[in-house]
Amino acid sequence: MKNRILKNEVTGIIRGAIAEDLGGFGDITSKYLFPDDLDSSCHIVCKEAGGAILSGLDIALFVFEEIDAGIKMERLKNDGDSLRSTEKICNISGAASSILKAERTCLNFIQHMSGIATLTSRFVKIASPYNIKIVDTRKTKPLLRKIEKYAVLCGGGYNHRFGLFDGILIKDNHIAAAGGVSRAVESIREKIPHTLKIEVEVKNPEELDEAINSKADIIMLDNMGPEEIKAAVKSVREERGAATKIEVSGNVTLRNLEAICTTGIDLISVGAITHSAPAIDFSLEFE
Amino acid sequence: MKNRILKNEVTGIIRGAIAEDLGGFGDITSKYLFPDDLDSSCHIVCKEAGGAILSGLDIALFVFEEIDAGIKMERLKNDGDSLRSTEKICNISGAASSILKAERTCLNFIQHMSGIATLTSRFVKIASPYNIKIVDTRKTKPLLRKIEKYAVLCGGGYNHRFGLFDGILIKDNHIAAAGGVSRAVESIREKIPHTLKIEVEVKNPEELDEAINSKADIIMLDNMGPEEIKAAVKSVREERGAATKIEVSGNVTLRNLEAICTTGIDLISVGAITHSAPAIDFSLEFE
Amino acid sequence: MKNRILKNEVTGIIRGAIAEDLGGFGDITSKYLFPDDLDSSCHIVCKEAGGAILSGLDIALFVFEEIDAGIKMERLKNDGDSLRSTEKICNISGAASSILKAERTCLNFIQHMSGIATLTSRFVKIASPYNIKIVDTRKTKPLLRKIEKYAVLCGGGYNHRFGLFDGILIKDNHIAAAGGVSRAVESIREKIPHTLKIEVEVKNPEELDEAINSKADIIMLDNMGPEEIKAAVKSVREERGAATKIEVSGNVTLRNLEAICTTGIDLISVGAITHSAPAIDFSLEFE
Amino acid sequence: MKNRILKNEVTGIIRGAIAEDLGGFGDITSKYLFPDDLDSSCHIVCKEAGGAILSGLDIALFVFEEIDAGIKMERLKNDGDSLRSTEKICNISGAASSILKAERTCLNFIQHMSGIATLTSRFVKIASPYNIKIVDTRKTKPLLRKIEKYAVLCGGGYNHRFGLFDGILIKDNHIAAAGGVSRAVESIREKIPHTLKIEVEVKNPEELDEAINSKADIIMLDNMGPEEIKAAVKSVREERGAATKIEVSGNVTLRNLEAICTTGIDLISVGAITHSAPAIDFSLEFE
Amino acid sequence: MKNRILKNEVTGIIRGAIAEDLGGFGDITSKYLFPDDLDSSCHIVCKEAGGAILSGLDIALFVFEEIDAGIKMERLKNDGDSLRSTEKICNISGAASSILKAERTCLNFIQHMSGIATLTSRFVKIASPYNIKIVDTRKTKPLLRKIEKYAVLCGGGYNHRFGLFDGILIKDNHIAAAGGVSRAVESIREKIPHTLKIEVEVKNPEELDEAINSKADIIMLDNMGPEEIKAAVKSVREERGAATKIEVSGNVTLRNLEAICTTGIDLISVGAITHSAPAIDFSLEFE
Amino acid sequence: MKNRILKNEVTGIIRGAIAEDLGGFGDITSKYLFPDDLDSSCHIVCKEAGGAILSGLDIALFVFEEIDAGIKMERLKNDGDSLRSTEKICNISGAASSILKAERTCLNFIQHMSGIATLTSRFVKIASPYNIKIVDTRKTKPLLRKIEKYAVLCGGGYNHRFGLFDGILIKDNHIAAAGGVSRAVESIREKIPHTLKIEVEVKNPEELDEAINSKADIIMLDNMGPEEIKAAVKSVREERGAATKIEVSGNVTLRNLEAICTTGIDLISVGAITHSAPAIDFSLEFE
């Protein structure tokens, strides 16, 4: 089952992006230079060295549809596919003025989403031999969380909670306000939808111990180095015999990732895959 | 006059970003752990090495205002300021549950916008001794063009056109459809608002010549190397004696920027400053 | 900590409800009969026999604020409070024409939300001595899920998942498509955010067995009678020694509730509390 | 001519209801369990004892259309039809994942609207032999007035004014502010669109007399018992010879309805048909 | 009681109008020329010869408020007032850049609404000595019906129905479809809210007769000359003794208005007051 | 290349206009008088004397499409065409109730936009022999700038800037704040997108001189008479030899237009073409 995004889930984003580019007067360059009946054929091609991961092609299709229902598009690749350099991802044909009107908006989606998918895949490639999942964070661009978290899936990563409303993460301020880890976990467990697990962020062995005692469902080891992490895993797994999921978070880079992967944890959350992924270069070329 | 963004210009973006994070149930972790009357004080601090450029602090203020009109915020820095490492940019105090509800959304704006401002400033630092302006492109994130182009200004850059509706850029497809550069320029000049200049993208000396002949207001040299650019500038300035503005575009990086700057051009447009700027790390810390 | 709803979480609902009532011409009766400077005092009173549970007073306040910032309102009760017959819940004073303009919209929120809170509280009163939680379902009115689920909390109930996006419920069609309970649970566990539990709906002892084997986090016993439920609980708790949460769903009424409560389960989900709660009668009375 | 609702009249409601259920991640259960190419057939069936009145089937169709244009739906019943127990109202076929995504939202519309139509029809059945119309009120759920008033028509009832802007109802506060019934009626008649009638709410014989004198178009007898109503009708019809329409309002139930119907009035407005109608049970069953 | 428009009734229109003018970059002229702390004082003045009727000043105030809450405005005139030439209608002071940002949008509201009010008042001046009301039509500008119908009130006119939903007007096509005037009137009377009157458009004495027979509440004489109108009035009033309201519609101009007023009718509806009113010239002048 | 407006550019305006007319209950007259299966044929015809210029027919088509996808429409004329008296512009056929529901909204677009196109064309007819362009202003109706500026193009006119964000116009207040014309022009030239020209409004020969000296791209002569204009043109063209575009603005009417045209200027901006154009009469006639 491939990753797919449905048009009715992104209609607002697509219309907003188009409106942003067309403004009040529309595409004043193309409008006055192209005869109404001029049709063209073109394709979109990836300009990067090989290994980029495609994400956003579904949305590209919706942008063209939204601007001109008469445009035809042939999909040559799917979201999640790895691309060779200069590989074509789709063919497009129809009114030249409509194609030019959609071009930049369409490419802006693909270049940004593929950037996230590609950076994610580089983390995944290192972590997956260790059976460790790379998960995203809430460090996304405003208004774009939906498509950025979708792009993470395309890159082989996994989603953490979507927002503050669909997952519990108890941090130091919560613990202080509640009067300790146990009281925080119990208090929140009593109130929240029973379908949600409780994750507790811990900074040292004492907090870790309390979190295990309070039967937290997930432990997040925050900003620890590989040695600290190893000790924490040992404490949870061997000393306490707990199967609690262990997530590592904070300052994880492509450089230190492998060291972290050897520690026996379950998940690594990485803000950089959504907040700092450089764009992948795509181009629309006329034939 | 400092760069400023007005609340009524970004209300929609702010509300959308907050809604994205709060969803249906709101902040279910904080809601059940904080008493209503617990007030806290905190500040936002830059975690990067020195030299990051701040952008988005105005918006951060609006996010807090929107979530809780009772929160107080003291501004310690302004958009456009250069930050030292671990420098505080603002103090915040008020209901702890409101602060936590706003935290991530607020930081997502600042980290992204400061990322763009900071990368822009690195290009500007190299180009400005040559009196060359760094300008942005339409390669922005969907829905975020307004705040991304604002961040470019904070970094010392300049804005190119906002979209397809407020500037003319004649490219090869337009030229082909119109039957030559001259016919394209004349045809478009006749139609568009007289307040807009006409920019023509050229790929070789022949197109450059035609563009000068047709009295294009701006010439864009597309994807040329420093030698080609120098020859083009010489042709325009010395041989033709034209004062036409010359813009360079395509594959400009921090590495090849200085070489390009020595060619005598007026502007360099750089897609990377908006599409590939890594986030700057900010953190909200309770006191 | 009291249940509270924040204005920025319901702004859209409030504005939509006001617009629905005022339409193009506004309140044409009051507009032409009241002088601009006529101020009045009034209060809102519950007209039901005692025992109704208040929900929606926060929203009532926002409706008045939205229509006229000059109206003053004194809160005499809080959401979640039990009301005596004819008990006053708030005092209001300000421009008479503004009060009449807000009256019906305000009351429509309170009467509907208090209806849900009150019916919920009747289920809760029976179930809570057994330490069983009453939880809601997705059987809510279109566009009103947020305020209806909030009203359930006011009545002492608990929320199930908000929608299809923040909880997993595997039903018979899913099981058939996946090729059995185990394969469904494993397949979904691999993909979803690790912060979510997996609930499986079972209809008979065989499915129950499979669900336990596959380590589902929650078992939903669908449309079973008390004897079947008892057998299921025994199977899970005694025979399998599993601590899996057990939820009962389907055809639960105030009449059969106590019998179900004696079976040793953890949660009962009741659609009727949101889809069939009769309104509680409130009235705005001038002084 | 059947009651019909057009898609462009409810697009906003339908999209809002779908968004509420799908949130950021969409239907995470079905998305990962169904292959893209799995098609299914199903139907919607009424689970109530006979006599329920259907309302909302048009909207159900729009929900499926909105989520997946490829879904096929065969209508077996129409809005306003009386249903036998377990009667099928439509057949549906198409992608299983799309059907499950639409299921709950679709049923929430039908169960709520049919609840209103069914309760309305029970009042109508008693009143119609007396040539008395059952009319609705503004006591509707926020944001849902349009579809709730449509459901009243499906049940054989009639609509009162939609809101404050399209009908005049002069109540005691208006009368007091204007200085008497006559002055209120004259003052308002002078100002309002001439296409609207003026209705006056009266509480006793004196007010009734004044209302007749001032040539009010409609008299609303508020909260009167059958004897008082009879006396009022006699006063209007026999003593004053007036053809003024007489509406009864307040505390009308299925129990006291017939007694009120014998009094010779024209209309009875009933808040309960919109604010307290229990849902009708419908189910989507796969084949 | 003066005509007033409330801010929450026009928020959407005001925000849309401001967004239209500010676009993506805001006011790029003023932004770069005014220091942030430059305050100015100015006033708005009417540049027409005397006799213009003011409408839209309330909205002007809201535009300034929306753009900058710090701007101060002193109201010197009210909507509905008659203005002398060069008369000041309000004083404004605050940040110069905010005033210039609001200027054009504010004036566009006032010049358009005062245009409608002024043209309306010229019709009213002729008709009112005959006790005839000038009423508007649905021939308004798209999206602006609310403020245009408000402007008609400011000019001394009256509102006809707002749209297709709050008034009945039976025209020739309806009559043909229903099989005659009587059947049309009876059929519609049975269905519609009892708060609405029924108006029938008639083109000749036969249709007029039928309309009276069917007890239509209002007769609209369509496109008749003064003699035909006189005959129709005589037929209704003297021959039939009916008090039915009589409205004249079609090709009414300031030139032929007085002749029509002598015929004894009740109302004249004039499309031109909303669809063809020239703007009144207002100017914002700095001091 | 004909002037065309795309549906996705006006969807919001069309839906808003339809909602305005249909409100909560829809078209209650037609709904109850037409059987569902009654189809009709009709056409739209221009009722003016010859010479009106059509604008808005594209939008009319979208209104029908939006209300009923089944309606068929045959275009007989195009936007920009000159119409003979009683000339048919399109044929329409489909459900009678849908046609009546769309009628007024559709005609309101065409009558208003054709009014603007027609008035524009009268100015253009006089100015075009002198090679002078008639351009619009920002004096448009709130929310309608997009379609009003489109209508100006249909009438043979040209667009000035769309709003404050896509063009520079330096007026007296700006000049005063900046400390002179030269400083204003230099200061703004340094900041704005290089794609925009700078226009300066001048009131006397001194300001004109400064504007030329500061190399403003366009000069606007504000409120000058023909003699003053001639002197200004002479000063610019002959004495200074500058090719700067010269625009005249202020108090231009059909009466004084020809005199102004003889002065040698390039453009005349006329507010009246958008703010005071009377509607052109169109009618939808059934066959």
PDB file of N, CA and C in Angstrom, chain A residues 1 133 135 153 158-161 165-167 189-197 199 217-218 247 267, chain C residues 1 133 135 153 158-161 165-167 189-197 199 217-218 247 267:
ATOM      1  N   MET A   1       0.830  -1.208   0.000  1.00  0.00           N
ATOM      2  CA  MET A   1       0.000   0.000   0.000  1.00  0.00           C
ATOM      3  C   MET A   1       0.858   1.248   0.000  1.00  0.00           C
ATOM      4  N   LYS A 133      13.080   3.056  14.404  1.00  0.00           N
ATOM      5  CA  LYS A 133      12.267   3.942  13.569  1.00  0.00           C
ATOM      6  C   LYS A 133      12.715   5.387  13.720  1.00  0.00           C
ATOM      7  N   VAL A 135      11.333   9.019  13.627  1.00  0.00           N
ATOM      8  CA  VAL A 135      10.015   9.682  13.700  1.00  0.00           C
ATOM      9  C   VAL A 135      10.194  11.195  13.664  1.00  0.00           C
ATOM     10  N   LEU A 153       6.628  10.167   5.825  1.00  0.00           N
ATOM     11  CA  LEU A 153       6.229   8.785   5.493  1.00  0.00           C
ATOM     12  C   LEU A 153       6.832   8.364   4.151  1.00  0.00           C
ATOM     13  N   TYR A 158       8.432   7.675  10.237  1.00  0.00           N
ATOM     14  CA  TYR A 158       7.142   7.473  10.896  1.00  0.00           C
ATOM     15  C   TYR A 158       6.705   8.768  11.554  1.00  0.00           C
ATOM     16  N   ASN A 159       5.413   8.873  11.788  1.00  0.00           N
ATOM     17  CA  ASN A 159       4.892  10.081  12.418  1.00  0.00           C
ATOM     18  C   ASN A 159       4.808   9.936  13.928  1.00  0.00           C
ATOM     19  N   HIS A 160       5.237  10.995  14.619  1.00  0.00           N
ATOM     20  CA  HIS A 160       4.940  11.145  16.038  1.00  0.00           C
ATOM     21  C   HIS A 160       3.537  11.763  16.103  1.00  0.00           C
ATOM     22  N   ARG A 161       3.115  12.242  17.268  1.00  0.00           N
ATOM     23  CA  ARG A 161       1.784  12.859  17.341  1.00  0.00           C
ATOM     24  C   ARG A 161       1.678  14.028  16.370  1.00  0.00           C
ATOM     25  N   PHE A 165      -3.050  17.769  20.645  1.00  0.00           N
ATOM     26  CA  PHE A 165      -4.373  17.208  20.939  1.00  0.00           C
ATOM     27  C   PHE A 165      -4.451  15.694  20.793  1.00  0.00           C
ATOM     28  N   ASP A 166      -3.471  15.067  20.188  1.00  0.00           N
ATOM     29  CA  ASP A 166      -3.603  13.639  19.880  1.00  0.00           C
ATOM     30  C   ASP A 166      -2.444  12.809  20.428  1.00  0.00           C
ATOM     31  N   GLY A 167      -1.791  13.325  21.440  1.00  0.00           N
ATOM     32  CA  GLY A 167      -0.716  12.559  22.052  1.00  0.00           C
ATOM     33  C   GLY A 167      -0.293  13.255  23.330  1.00  0.00           C
ATOM     34  N   ARG A 189      -3.414  10.130  33.170  1.00  0.00           N
ATOM     35  CA  ARG A 189      -3.994   8.867  32.708  1.00  0.00           C
ATOM     36  C   ARG A 189      -5.486   8.808  33.033  1.00  0.00           C
ATOM     37  N   GLU A 190      -5.851   9.390  34.146  1.00  0.00           N
ATOM     38  CA  GLU A 190      -7.238   9.401  34.589  1.00  0.00           C
ATOM     39  C   GLU A 190      -8.144  10.209  33.647  1.00  0.00           C
ATOM     40  N   LYS A 191      -7.541  11.190  32.940  1.00  0.00           N
ATOM     41  CA  LYS A 191      -8.367  12.161  32.230  1.00  0.00           C
ATOM     42  C   LYS A 191      -8.450  11.950  30.728  1.00  0.00           C
ATOM     43  N   ILE A 192      -7.385  11.501  30.126  1.00  0.00           N
ATOM     44  CA  ILE A 192      -7.283  11.534  28.666  1.00  0.00           C
ATOM     45  C   ILE A 192      -8.044  10.380  28.013  1.00  0.00           C
ATOM     46  N   PRO A 193      -8.307  10.519  26.716  1.00  0.00           N
ATOM     47  CA  PRO A 193      -8.890   9.395  25.987  1.00  0.00           C
ATOM     48  C   PRO A 193      -8.043   8.139  26.206  1.00  0.00           C
ATOM     49  N   HIS A 194      -8.701   7.027  26.470  1.00  0.00           N
ATOM     50  CA  HIS A 194      -7.977   5.798  26.800  1.00  0.00           C
ATOM     51  C   HIS A 194      -7.251   5.215  25.590  1.00  0.00           C
ATOM     52  N   THR A 195      -7.423   5.843  24.443  1.00  0.00           N
ATOM     53  CA  THR A 195      -6.778   5.362  23.230  1.00  0.00           C
ATOM     54  C   THR A 195      -5.358   5.893  23.074  1.00  0.00           C
ATOM     55  N   LEU A 196      -4.963   6.791  23.966  1.00  0.00           N
ATOM     56  CA  LEU A 196      -3.649   7.431  23.845  1.00  0.00           C
ATOM     57  C   LEU A 196      -2.668   6.865  24.856  1.00  0.00           C
ATOM     58  N   LYS A 197      -1.432   6.705  24.413  1.00  0.00           N
ATOM     59  CA  LYS A 197      -0.365   6.318  25.329  1.00  0.00           C
ATOM     60  C   LYS A 197       0.236   7.562  25.994  1.00  0.00           C
ATOM     61  N   GLU A 199       3.681   9.428  27.153  1.00  0.00           N
ATOM     62  CA  GLU A 199       5.123   9.485  26.988  1.00  0.00           C
ATOM     63  C   GLU A 199       5.688  10.479  27.988  1.00  0.00           C
ATOM     64  N   ASP A 217       3.985   4.723  29.187  1.00  0.00           N
ATOM     65  CA  ASP A 217       4.001   3.814  28.034  1.00  0.00           C
ATOM     66  C   ASP A 217       5.262   3.982  27.193  1.00  0.00           C
ATOM     67  N   ILE A 218       5.765   5.214  27.159  1.00  0.00           N
ATOM     68  CA  ILE A 218       6.947   5.506  26.342  1.00  0.00           C
ATOM     69  C   ILE A 218       7.865   6.419  27.148  1.00  0.00           C
ATOM     70  N   GLU A 247      12.418   6.179  23.330  1.00  0.00           N
ATOM     71  CA  GLU A 247      12.645   7.125  22.227  1.00  0.00           C
ATOM     72  C   GLU A 247      13.787   8.057  22.599  1.00  0.00           C
ATOM     73  N   LEU A 267      13.108   4.135  19.045  1.00  0.00           N
ATOM     74  CA  LEU A 267      12.749   5.219  18.123  1.00  0.00           C
ATOM     75  C   LEU A 267      13.689   6.403  18.315  1.00  0.00           C
TER      76      LEU A 267
ATOM     77  N   MET C   1      -9.093  21.209  38.862  1.00  0.00           N
ATOM     78  CA  MET C   1      -9.075  21.916  37.584  1.00  0.00           C
ATOM     79  C   MET C   1     -10.405  21.748  36.849  1.00  0.00           C
ATOM     80  N   LYS C 133     -15.743   3.902  33.408  1.00  0.00           N
ATOM     81  CA  LYS C 133     -15.856   5.199  32.740  1.00  0.00           C
ATOM     82  C   LYS C 133     -16.894   5.141  31.631  1.00  0.00           C
ATOM     83  N   VAL C 135     -17.710   6.706  28.172  1.00  0.00           N
ATOM     84  CA  VAL C 135     -17.003   7.454  27.125  1.00  0.00           C
ATOM     85  C   VAL C 135     -17.936   7.714  25.946  1.00  0.00           C
ATOM     86  N   LEU C 153     -17.398  15.847  28.928  1.00  0.00           N
ATOM     87  CA  LEU C 153     -16.510  16.041  30.075  1.00  0.00           C
ATOM     88  C   LEU C 153     -17.228  16.764  31.208  1.00  0.00           C
ATOM     89  N   TYR C 158     -15.982  10.722  29.733  1.00  0.00           N
ATOM     90  CA  TYR C 158     -14.631  10.797  29.171  1.00  0.00           C
ATOM     91  C   TYR C 158     -14.728  10.748  27.655  1.00  0.00           C
ATOM     92  N   ASN C 159     -13.670  11.238  27.011  1.00  0.00           N
ATOM     93  CA  ASN C 159     -13.661  11.233  25.549  1.00  0.00           C
ATOM     94  C   ASN C 159     -12.990   9.998  25.000  1.00  0.00           C
ATOM     95  N   HIS C 160     -13.616   9.426  23.984  1.00  0.00           N
ATOM     96  CA  HIS C 160     -12.962   8.427  23.125  1.00  0.00           C
ATOM     97  C   HIS C 160     -12.171   9.223  22.083  1.00  0.00           C
ATOM     98  N   ARG C 161     -11.662   8.603  21.054  1.00  0.00           N
ATOM     99  CA  ARG C 161     -10.914   9.345  20.042  1.00  0.00           C
ATOM    100  C   ARG C 161     -11.783  10.462  19.445  1.00  0.00           C
ATOM    101  N   PHE C 165      -8.493  10.137  12.836  1.00  0.00           N
ATOM    102  CA  PHE C 165      -7.072  10.452  12.714  1.00  0.00           C
ATOM    103  C   PHE C 165      -6.285  10.293  14.012  1.00  0.00           C
ATOM    104  N   ASP C 166      -6.950  10.154  15.148  1.00  0.00           N
ATOM    105  CA  ASP C 166      -6.221  10.159  16.416  1.00  0.00           C
ATOM    106  C   ASP C 166      -6.511   8.933  17.279  1.00  0.00           C
ATOM    107  N   GLY C 167      -6.927   7.872  16.643  1.00  0.00           N
ATOM    108  CA  GLY C 167      -7.160   6.642  17.378  1.00  0.00           C
ATOM    109  C   GLY C 167      -7.384   5.515  16.390  1.00  0.00           C
ATOM    110  N   ARG C 189       0.132  -1.720  13.645  1.00  0.00           N
ATOM    111  CA  ARG C 189       1.083  -1.299  14.685  1.00  0.00           C
ATOM    112  C   ARG C 189       2.398  -0.819  14.064  1.00  0.00           C
ATOM    113  N   GLU C 190       2.754  -1.461  12.975  1.00  0.00           N
ATOM    114  CA  GLU C 190       3.985  -1.100  12.284  1.00  0.00           C
ATOM    115  C   GLU C 190       3.938   0.326  11.715  1.00  0.00           C
ATOM    116  N   LYS C 191       2.731   0.811  11.404  1.00  0.00           N
ATOM    117  CA  LYS C 191       2.611   2.040  10.624  1.00  0.00           C
ATOM    118  C   LYS C 191       2.252   3.290  11.419  1.00  0.00           C
ATOM    119  N   ILE C 192       1.436   3.136  12.424  1.00  0.00           N
ATOM    120  CA  ILE C 192       0.834   4.310  13.068  1.00  0.00           C
ATOM    121  C   ILE C 192       1.800   4.989  14.035  1.00  0.00           C
ATOM    122  N   PRO C 193       1.487   6.250  14.399  1.00  0.00           N
ATOM    123  CA  PRO C 193       2.281   6.905  15.442  1.00  0.00           C
ATOM    124  C   PRO C 193       2.330   6.008  16.678  1.00  0.00           C
ATOM    125  N   HIS C 194       3.527   5.912  17.261  1.00  0.00           N
ATOM    126  CA  HIS C 194       3.705   4.995  18.392  1.00  0.00           C
ATOM    127  C   HIS C 194       3.007   5.492  19.654  1.00  0.00           C
ATOM    128  N   THR C 195       2.419   6.662  19.577  1.00  0.00           N
ATOM    129  CA  THR C 195       1.722   7.232  20.731  1.00  0.00           C
ATOM    130  C   THR C 195       0.282   6.744  20.844  1.00  0.00           C
ATOM    131  N   LEU C 196      -0.174   5.997  19.856  1.00  0.00           N
ATOM    132  CA  LEU C 196      -1.574   5.562  19.835  1.00  0.00           C
ATOM    133  C   LEU C 196      -1.700   4.094  20.211  1.00  0.00           C
ATOM    134  N   LYS C 197      -2.753   3.787  20.976  1.00  0.00           N
ATOM    135  CA  LYS C 197      -3.060   2.393  21.266  1.00  0.00           C
ATOM    136  C   LYS C 197      -3.919   1.809  20.155  1.00  0.00           C
ATOM    137  N   GLU C 199      -7.165  -0.519  19.313  1.00  0.00           N
ATOM    138  CA  GLU C 199      -8.383  -1.120  19.851  1.00  0.00           C
ATOM    139  C   GLU C 199      -8.976  -2.035  18.785  1.00  0.00           C
ATOM    140  N   ASP C 217      -4.238  -3.355  22.466  1.00  0.00           N
ATOM    141  CA  ASP C 217      -4.193  -2.607  23.716  1.00  0.00           C
ATOM    142  C   ASP C 217      -5.565  -2.515  24.379  1.00  0.00           C
ATOM    143  N   ILE C 218      -6.608  -2.491  23.554  1.00  0.00           N
ATOM    144  CA  ILE C 218      -7.971  -2.357  24.073  1.00  0.00           C
ATOM    145  C   ILE C 218      -8.865  -3.306  23.280  1.00  0.00           C
ATOM    146  N   GLU C 247     -13.663  -2.521  26.723  1.00  0.00           N
ATOM    147  CA  GLU C 247     -14.706  -1.524  26.496  1.00  0.00           C
ATOM    148  C   GLU C 247     -15.942  -2.225  25.959  1.00  0.00           C
ATOM    149  N   LEU C 267     -14.658   0.259  30.537  1.00  0.00           N
ATOM    150  CA  LEU C 267     -15.252   1.436  29.894  1.00  0.00           C
ATOM    151  C   LEU C 267     -16.520   1.049  29.156  1.00  0.00           C
TER     152      LEU C 267
END
